[in-house]
mmCIF file with all atom_site columns, C-alpha atoms in Angstrom:
data_model
loop_
_atom_site.group_PDB
_atom_site.id
_atom_site.type_symbol
_atom_site.label_atom_id
_atom_site.label_alt_id
_atom_site.label_comp_id
_atom_site.label_asym_id
_atom_site.label_entity_id
_atom_site.label_seq_id
_atom_site.pdbx_PDB_ins_code
_atom_site.Cartn_x
_atom_site.Cartn_y
_atom_site.Cartn_z
_atom_site.occupancy
_atom_site.B_iso_or_equiv
_atom_site.pdbx_formal_charge
_atom_site.auth_seq_id
_atom_site.auth_comp_id
_atom_site.auth_asym_id
_atom_site.auth_atom_id
_atom_site.pdbx_PDB_model_num
ATOM 1  C CA . UNK K 1 1  ? -0.190  -0.099 0.057  1.00 0.00 ? 1  UNK K CA 1
ATOM 2  C CA . UNK K 1 2  ? 1.136   3.294  -0.926 1.00 0.00 ? 2  UNK K CA 1
ATOM 3  C CA . UNK K 1 3  ? 1.081   6.064  1.468  1.00 0.00 ? 3  UNK K CA 1
ATOM 4  C CA . UNK K 1 4  ? -0.961  9.376  0.011  1.00 0.00 ? 4  UNK K CA 1
ATOM 5  C CA . UNK K 1 5  ? 0.658   11.993 -1.439 1.00 0.00 ? 5  UNK K CA 1
ATOM 6  C CA . UNK K 1 6  ? 0.508   15.635 0.232  1.00 0.00 ? 6  UNK K CA 1
ATOM 7  C CA . UNK K 1 7  ? -1.568  16.958 -1.661 1.00 0.00 ? 7  UNK K CA 1
ATOM 8  C CA . UNK K 1 8  ? -4.384  14.563 -0.647 1.00 0.00 ? 8  UNK K CA 1
ATOM 9  C CA . UNK K 1 9  ? -4.385  15.548 3.254  1.00 0.00 ? 9  UNK K CA 1
ATOM 10 C CA . UNK K 1 10 ? -5.561  18.526 4.496  1.00 0.00 ? 10 UNK K CA 1
ATOM 11 C CA . UNK K 1 11 ? -6.627  19.951 8.397  1.00 0.00 ? 11 UNK K CA 1
ATOM 12 C CA . UNK K 1 12 ? -9.745  18.520 8.878  1.00 0.00 ? 12 UNK K CA 1
ATOM 13 C CA . UNK K 1 13 ? -9.624  15.347 7.460  1.00 0.00 ? 13 UNK K CA 1
ATOM 14 C CA . UNK K 1 14 ? -9.614  11.517 9.463  1.00 0.00 ? 14 UNK K CA 1
ATOM 15 C CA . UNK K 1 15 ? -6.215  9.431  8.598  1.00 0.00 ? 15 UNK K CA 1
ATOM 16 C CA . UNK K 1 16 ? -4.693  6.408  10.086 1.00 0.00 ? 16 UNK K CA 1
ATOM 17 C CA . UNK K 1 17 ? -1.072  7.229  11.135 1.00 0.00 ? 17 UNK K CA 1
ATOM 18 C CA . UNK K 1 18 ? 1.961   4.434  12.017 1.00 0.00 ? 18 UNK K CA 1
ATOM 19 C CA . UNK K 1 19 ? 3.411   6.345  15.098 1.00 0.00 ? 19 UNK K CA 1
ATOM 20 C CA . UNK K 1 20 ? 7.205   6.083  15.294 1.00 0.00 ? 20 UNK K CA 1
ATOM 21 C CA . UNK K 1 21 ? 7.459   3.793  18.257 1.00 0.00 ? 21 UNK K CA 1
ATOM 22 C CA . UNK K 1 22 ? 4.773   1.551  16.170 1.00 0.00 ? 22 UNK K CA 1
ATOM 23 C CA . UNK K 1 23 ? 6.922   1.774  13.056 1.00 0.00 ? 23 UNK K CA 1
ATOM 24 C CA . UNK K 1 24 ? 8.210   -2.099 14.009 1.00 0.00 ? 24 UNK K CA 1
ATOM 25 C CA . UNK K 1 25 ? 4.053   -3.296 14.405 1.00 0.00 ? 25 UNK K CA 1
ATOM 26 C CA . UNK K 1 26 ? 2.739   -0.674 11.872 1.00 0.00 ? 26 UNK K CA 1
ATOM 27 C CA . UNK K 1 27 ? -0.053  -0.475 14.464 1.00 0.00 ? 27 UNK K CA 1
ATOM 28 C CA . UNK K 1 28 ? -2.254  2.522  13.097 1.00 0.00 ? 28 UNK K CA 1
ATOM 29 C CA . UNK K 1 29 ? -3.421  5.464  15.093 1.00 0.00 ? 29 UNK K CA 1
ATOM 30 C CA . UNK K 1 30 ? -6.915  7.052  13.520 1.00 0.00 ? 30 UNK K CA 1
ATOM 31 C CA . UNK K 1 31 ? -7.447  11.247 13.842 1.00 0.00 ? 31 UNK K CA 1
ATOM 32 C CA . UNK K 1 32 ? -7.869  14.344 12.392 1.00 0.00 ? 32 UNK K CA 1
ATOM 33 C CA . UNK K 1 33 ? -5.350  15.601 11.338 1.00 0.00 ? 33 UNK K CA 1
ATOM 34 C CA . UNK K 1 34 ? -4.406  19.386 12.875 1.00 0.00 ? 34 UNK K CA 1
ATOM 35 C CA . UNK K 1 35 ? -0.753  20.306 10.692 1.00 0.00 ? 35 UNK K CA 1
ATOM 36 C CA . UNK K 1 36 ? 1.439   18.789 8.185  1.00 0.00 ? 36 UNK K CA 1
ATOM 37 C CA . UNK K 1 37 ? 4.602   18.521 9.315  1.00 0.00 ? 37 UNK K CA 1
ATOM 38 C CA . UNK K 1 38 ? 6.574   17.578 5.670  1.00 0.00 ? 38 UNK K CA 1
ATOM 39 C CA . UNK K 1 39 ? 6.889   19.714 3.137  1.00 0.00 ? 39 UNK K CA 1
ATOM 40 C CA . UNK K 1 40 ? 8.112   17.539 0.476  1.00 0.00 ? 40 UNK K CA 1
ATOM 41 C CA . UNK K 1 41 ? 5.585   16.476 -1.938 1.00 0.00 ? 41 UNK K CA 1
ATOM 42 C CA . UNK K 1 42 ? 6.029   12.203 -1.469 1.00 0.00 ? 42 UNK K CA 1
ATOM 43 C CA . UNK K 1 43 ? 7.733   10.286 1.105  1.00 0.00 ? 43 UNK K CA 1
ATOM 44 C CA . UNK K 1 44 ? 8.593   6.878  1.122  1.00 0.00 ? 44 UNK K CA 1
ATOM 45 C CA . UNK K 1 45 ? 6.863   6.108  4.255  1.00 0.00 ? 45 UNK K CA 1
ATOM 46 C CA . UNK K 1 46 ? 4.142   8.538  4.789  1.00 0.00 ? 46 UNK K CA 1
ATOM 47 C CA . UNK K 1 47 ? 3.698   12.474 4.725  1.00 0.00 ? 47 UNK K CA 1
ATOM 48 C CA . UNK K 1 48 ? 4.302   13.416 8.801  1.00 0.00 ? 48 UNK K CA 1
ATOM 49 C CA . UNK K 1 49 ? 1.416   15.292 10.297 1.00 0.00 ? 49 UNK K CA 1
ATOM 50 C CA . UNK K 1 50 ? 0.416   15.807 13.590 1.00 0.00 ? 50 UNK K CA 1
ATOM 51 C CA . UNK K 1 51 ? -2.977  15.160 14.286 1.00 0.00 ? 51 UNK K CA 1
ATOM 52 C CA . UNK K 1 52 ? -5.820  16.943 16.714 1.00 0.00 ? 52 UNK K CA 1
ATOM 53 C CA . UNK K 1 53 ? -4.739  14.839 19.565 1.00 0.00 ? 53 UNK K CA 1
ATOM 54 C CA . UNK K 1 54 ? -1.263  16.471 19.402 1.00 0.00 ? 54 UNK K CA 1
ATOM 55 C CA . UNK K 1 55 ? -0.249  12.191 18.407 1.00 0.00 ? 55 UNK K CA 1
ATOM 56 C CA . UNK K 1 56 ? 2.914   12.706 15.447 1.00 0.00 ? 56 UNK K CA 1
ATOM 57 C CA . UNK K 1 57 ? 2.717   10.036 12.935 1.00 0.00 ? 57 UNK K CA 1
ATOM 58 C CA . UNK K 1 58 ? 3.750   9.097  9.213  1.00 0.00 ? 58 UNK K CA 1
ATOM 59 C CA . UNK K 1 59 ? 0.282   9.385  7.146  1.00 0.00 ? 59 UNK K CA 1
ATOM 60 C CA . UNK K 1 60 ? -0.692  5.559  5.822  1.00 0.00 ? 60 UNK K CA 1
ATOM 61 C CA . UNK K 1 61 ? -4.603  6.148  4.601  1.00 0.00 ? 61 UNK K CA 1
ATOM 62 C CA . UNK K 1 62 ? -6.735  8.797  3.843  1.00 0.00 ? 62 UNK K CA 1
ATOM 63 C CA . UNK K 1 63 ? -10.001 6.967  6.154  1.00 0.00 ? 63 UNK K CA 1
ATOM 64 C CA . UNK K 1 64 ? -12.654 10.318 5.512  1.00 0.00 ? 64 UNK K CA 1
ATOM 65 C CA . UNK K 1 65 ? -13.273 13.960 4.665  1.00 0.00 ? 65 UNK K CA 1
ATOM 66 C CA . UNK K 1 66 ? -14.337 16.599 6.887  1.00 0.00 ? 66 UNK K CA 1
ATOM 67 C CA . UNK K 1 67 ? -17.174 18.738 6.932  1.00 0.00 ? 67 UNK K CA 1
ATOM 68 C CA . UNK K 1 68 ? -16.400 21.518 4.253  1.00 0.00 ? 68 UNK K CA 1
ATOM 69 C CA . UNK K 1 69 ? -14.822 18.539 2.076  1.00 0.00 ? 69 UNK K CA 1
#
């Protein structure tokens, strides 16, 4: 599964991320994007984001749209 590009991710979207400590197991955490931290258009391990909960990780999949989208 290829992680989505930066253009597909924006604040307010619900996404699944893998946090640094969960990389060996691949455990996903679901949350709402608060901020994009990776500036490049793509990254082989996923675009790094901060969730509204404060957790930081790399996006593996976009789950849902925000209310405005």
